[in-house]
Coordinates of C-alpha atoms in Angstrom, one line a residue:
D17 CA 17.6 -27.3 9.8
Y18 CA 16.8 -24.0 11.3
V19 CA 20.0 -22.1 10.5
C20 CA 20.0 -23.3 6.9
Q21 CA 16.3 -22.4 6.5
R22 CA 16.9 -18.9 7.9
Q23 CA 19.9 -18.2 5.8
V24 CA 18.1 -19.4 2.6
L25 CA 15.0 -17.3 3.3
K26 CA 17.1 -14.2 4.0
L27 CA 19.2 -14.7 0.8
L28 CA 16.1 -15.4 -1.2
G29 CA 14.3 -12.3 0.1
K30 CA 17.3 -10.1 -0.8
I31 CA 17.6 -11.6 -4.3
L32 CA 13.8 -11.3 -5.0
L33 CA 13.7 -7.7 -3.9
D34 CA 16.8 -6.6 -5.7
R35 CA 15.9 -4.8 -9.0
S36 CA 18.7 -6.5 -10.9
F37 CA 17.0 -9.8 -10.4
T38 CA 13.5 -8.7 -11.6
K39 CA 13.3 -11.4 -14.2
V40 CA 14.0 -14.1 -11.5
M41 CA 11.5 -12.5 -9.1
V42 CA 8.7 -12.5 -11.7
E43 CA 9.4 -16.1 -12.5
Y44 CA 9.5 -17.1 -8.8
V45 CA 6.4 -15.3 -7.7
G46 CA 4.5 -16.7 -10.6
N47 CA 4.9 -20.2 -9.2
E48 CA 2.0 -21.5 -7.1
Q49 CA 4.1 -24.1 -5.4
F50 CA 6.6 -21.5 -4.1
L51 CA 3.6 -19.4 -2.9
Q52 CA 2.3 -22.4 -0.9
I53 CA 5.7 -23.0 0.7
H54 CA 6.0 -19.4 1.9
M55 CA 2.4 -19.4 3.2
R56 CA 3.3 -22.4 5.3
L57 CA 6.5 -20.8 6.5
L58 CA 4.4 -17.8 7.7
R59 CA 3.1 -20.2 10.3
H60 CA 6.5 -21.7 11.3
S61 CA 7.2 -22.1 15.0
S62 CA 10.0 -19.6 14.7
K63 CA 9.0 -16.0 14.7
V64 CA 12.2 -15.1 12.9
I65 CA 11.4 -17.5 10.0
Q66 CA 7.9 -16.2 9.9
T67 CA 9.3 -12.7 9.4
D68 CA 11.8 -13.8 6.8
A69 CA 9.0 -15.7 5.0
F70 CA 6.8 -12.6 5.1
H71 CA 9.5 -10.6 3.1
V72 CA 9.3 -13.2 0.3
F73 CA 5.5 -13.6 0.6
K74 CA 5.0 -9.8 0.1
A75 CA 6.5 -10.2 -3.4
F76 CA 3.7 -12.7 -4.3
V77 CA 1.0 -10.4 -3.0
G78 CA 2.5 -7.2 -4.5
N79 CA 2.9 -8.7 -8.0
P80 CA 0.5 -6.7 -10.2
S81 CA 0.5 -9.5 -12.8
K82 CA -0.3 -12.5 -10.7
P83 CA -0.9 -15.7 -12.6
R84 CA -4.5 -17.0 -12.3
R85 CA -3.5 -19.9 -10.0
V86 CA -1.5 -17.6 -7.6
Q87 CA -4.4 -15.2 -7.5
Q88 CA -6.8 -18.0 -6.9
I89 CA -4.7 -19.5 -4.0
L90 CA -4.4 -16.0 -2.4
Y91 CA -8.1 -15.4 -2.8
Q92 CA -9.1 -18.8 -1.3
N93 CA -6.9 -18.1 1.7
K94 CA -8.0 -14.4 2.0
E95 CA -9.9 -14.8 5.3
R96 CA -7.2 -16.7 6.9
L97 CA -4.6 -14.2 5.8
E98 CA -6.7 -11.3 7.0
K99 CA -6.8 -12.9 10.5
Y100 CA -3.2 -13.9 10.5
L101 CA -1.2 -11.0 9.0
P102 CA -2.2 -8.5 11.7
T103 CA -0.6 -10.7 14.3
L104 CA 2.8 -9.9 12.7
Y105 CA 2.5 -6.3 14.0
L106 CA 3.4 -7.5 17.5
R107 CA 6.7 -9.0 16.2
R108 CA 8.3 -6.0 14.8
D109 CA 7.0 -3.1 16.8
G110 CA 9.0 0.0 15.9
D111 CA 10.4 -1.3 12.6
E112 CA 8.8 1.3 10.3
D113 CA 9.8 -0.4 7.1
F114 CA 8.4 -3.7 8.1
L115 CA 5.2 -2.2 9.4
G116 CA 4.7 -0.2 6.2
D117 CA 5.2 -3.3 4.1
L118 CA 2.8 -5.2 6.4
D119 CA 0.1 -2.4 6.0
A120 CA 0.5 -2.5 2.2
V121 CA 0.2 -6.3 2.1
I122 CA -2.8 -6.4 4.4
G123 CA -4.5 -3.7 2.2
I124 CA -3.8 -5.7 -1.0
V125 CA -5.1 -8.9 0.7
R126 CA -8.3 -7.2 1.8
G127 CA -8.9 -6.0 -1.8
L128 CA -8.3 -9.4 -3.4
E129 CA -11.0 -10.5 -5.8
A130 CA -11.7 -13.9 -7.2
P131 CA -9.8 -14.5 -10.5
P132 CA -11.8 -14.6 -13.6
R133 CA -13.2 -18.0 -14.6
L134 CA -11.5 -19.9 -17.3
Q135 CA -13.3 -20.0 -20.5
G136 CA -14.7 -23.3 -21.6
G137 CA -15.8 -24.3 -18.1
S138 CA -12.6 -26.1 -17.2
R139 CA -12.0 -25.9 -13.5
Q140 CA -8.9 -26.7 -11.5
P141 CA -9.5 -28.1 -8.0
S142 CA -9.4 -25.5 -5.3
K143 CA -6.3 -25.4 -3.1
Q144 CA -6.4 -24.0 0.4
V145 CA -3.0 -24.0 2.1
E146 CA -3.2 -25.9 5.4

Protein backbone atom coordinates (compact mmCIF):
# COMPACT_ATOMS: atom_id res chain seq x y z
CA ASP A 1 0.00 0.00 0.00
CA TYR A 2 0.96 3.68 -0.31
CA VAL A 3 2.22 4.24 3.24
CA CYS A 4 4.35 1.11 3.15
CA GLN A 5 5.79 1.96 -0.29
CA ARG A 6 6.64 5.45 0.86
CA GLN A 7 8.36 4.31 4.06
CA VAL A 8 10.34 1.61 2.24
CA LEU A 9 11.50 4.06 -0.44
CA LYS A 10 12.55 6.63 2.16
CA LEU A 11 14.47 4.04 4.18
CA LEU A 12 16.07 2.54 1.08
CA GLY A 13 17.14 5.99 -0.09
CA LYS A 14 18.74 6.75 3.27
CA ILE A 15 20.56 3.41 3.38
CA LEU A 16 21.87 3.60 -0.18
CA LEU A 17 23.15 7.13 0.25
CA ASP A 18 24.81 6.44 3.62
CA ARG A 19 28.56 5.91 3.16
CA SER A 20 28.63 3.12 5.75
CA PHE A 21 26.47 1.05 3.37
CA THR A 22 28.60 1.56 0.26
CA LYS A 23 28.97 -2.16 -0.39
CA VAL A 24 25.18 -2.63 -0.24
CA MET A 25 24.65 0.39 -2.51
CA VAL A 26 27.07 -0.89 -5.14
CA GLU A 27 25.36 -4.28 -5.14
CA TYR A 28 21.89 -2.73 -5.33
CA VAL A 29 22.61 -0.26 -8.14
CA GLY A 30 24.27 -3.01 -10.13
CA ASN A 31 20.98 -4.89 -10.39
CA GLU A 32 19.01 -4.17 -13.58
CA GLN A 33 15.72 -5.35 -12.07
CA PHE A 34 15.98 -2.84 -9.24
CA LEU A 35 16.70 -0.12 -11.81
CA GLN A 36 13.55 -1.03 -13.71
CA ILE A 37 11.47 -0.94 -10.52
CA HIS A 38 12.69 2.56 -9.68
CA MET A 39 12.19 3.79 -13.23
CA ARG A 40 8.57 2.64 -13.00
CA LEU A 41 8.19 4.32 -9.60
CA LEU A 42 9.35 7.59 -11.16
CA ARG A 43 6.00 7.53 -13.00
CA HIS A 44 3.88 6.60 -9.97
CA SER A 45 0.63 8.56 -9.55
CA SER A 46 1.93 9.99 -6.25
CA LYS A 47 4.35 12.88 -6.64
CA VAL A 48 5.84 12.05 -3.22
CA ILE A 49 6.65 8.48 -4.31
CA GLN A 50 8.10 9.86 -7.56
CA THR A 51 10.39 12.11 -5.53
CA ASP A 52 11.43 9.31 -3.17
CA ALA A 53 12.06 7.03 -6.17
CA PHE A 54 14.23 9.75 -7.71
CA HIS A 55 16.49 9.71 -4.66
CA VAL A 56 17.18 6.01 -5.25
CA PHE A 57 17.28 6.36 -9.05
CA LYS A 58 20.05 8.96 -8.83
CA ALA A 59 22.32 6.32 -7.28
CA PHE A 60 21.93 4.15 -10.41
CA VAL A 61 22.67 7.08 -12.72
CA GLY A 62 25.55 8.40 -10.61
CA ASN A 63 27.32 5.05 -10.34
CA PRO A 64 30.60 5.49 -12.25
CA SER A 65 30.98 1.71 -12.62
CA LYS A 66 27.59 0.83 -14.07
CA PRO A 67 27.28 -2.79 -15.17
CA ARG A 68 26.71 -3.14 -18.90
CA ARG A 69 23.00 -4.06 -18.57
CA VAL A 70 22.27 -1.11 -16.28
CA GLN A 71 24.06 1.21 -18.70
CA GLN A 72 22.17 -0.35 -21.61
CA ILE A 73 18.75 0.14 -19.96
CA LEU A 74 19.55 3.74 -19.09
CA TYR A 75 20.78 4.40 -22.62
CA GLN A 76 17.72 2.78 -24.22
CA ASN A 77 15.49 5.01 -22.09
CA LYS A 78 17.65 8.12 -22.50
CA GLU A 79 15.17 10.12 -24.61
CA ARG A 80 12.27 9.34 -22.30
CA LEU A 81 14.34 10.26 -19.25
CA GLU A 82 15.46 13.52 -20.90
CA LYS A 83 11.80 14.46 -21.39
CA TYR A 84 10.56 13.27 -18.01
CA LEU A 85 13.25 14.34 -15.52
CA PRO A 86 12.86 18.12 -16.11
CA THR A 87 9.19 17.80 -15.05
CA LEU A 88 10.47 17.08 -11.53
CA TYR A 89 11.70 20.71 -11.24
CA LEU A 90 8.12 21.81 -10.64
CA ARG A 91 7.69 19.45 -7.71
CA ARG A 92 10.45 20.72 -5.44
CA ASP A 93 10.83 24.39 -6.31
CA GLY A 94 13.09 25.97 -3.71
CA ASP A 95 14.68 22.72 -2.49
CA GLU A 96 18.25 23.51 -3.53
CA ASP A 97 19.66 20.07 -2.66
CA PHE A 98 17.01 18.29 -4.71
CA LEU A 99 17.39 20.71 -7.63
CA GLY A 100 21.18 20.27 -7.57
CA ASP A 101 20.80 16.49 -7.62
CA LEU A 102 18.28 16.76 -10.44
CA ASP A 103 20.63 18.97 -12.48
CA ALA A 104 23.44 16.45 -11.99
CA VAL A 105 21.27 13.47 -12.97
CA ILE A 106 19.94 15.24 -16.07
CA GLY A 107 23.52 16.11 -17.08
CA ILE A 108 24.65 12.50 -16.71
CA VAL A 109 21.61 11.18 -18.61
CA ARG A 110 22.27 13.62 -21.48
CA GLY A 111 25.84 12.34 -21.68
CA LEU A 112 24.93 8.64 -21.67
CA GLU A 113 26.53 6.62 -24.41
CA ALA A 114 25.69 3.17 -25.67
CA PRO A 115 27.54 0.46 -23.74
CA PRO A 116 30.31 -1.29 -25.64
CA ARG A 117 29.16 -4.34 -27.58
CA LEU A 118 29.83 -7.74 -26.10
CA GLN A 119 32.61 -9.61 -27.80
CA GLY A 120 31.62 -12.71 -29.72
CA GLY A 121 28.48 -11.13 -31.15
CA SER A 122 26.24 -12.34 -28.31
CA ARG A 123 23.34 -9.93 -27.87
CA GLN A 124 20.84 -9.68 -25.11
CA PRO A 125 17.36 -8.53 -26.06
CA SER A 126 16.78 -4.84 -25.56
CA LYS A 127 14.70 -3.69 -22.62
CA GLN A 128 12.84 -0.44 -22.58
CA VAL A 129 11.01 0.25 -19.38
CA GLU A 130 7.32 0.77 -20.03
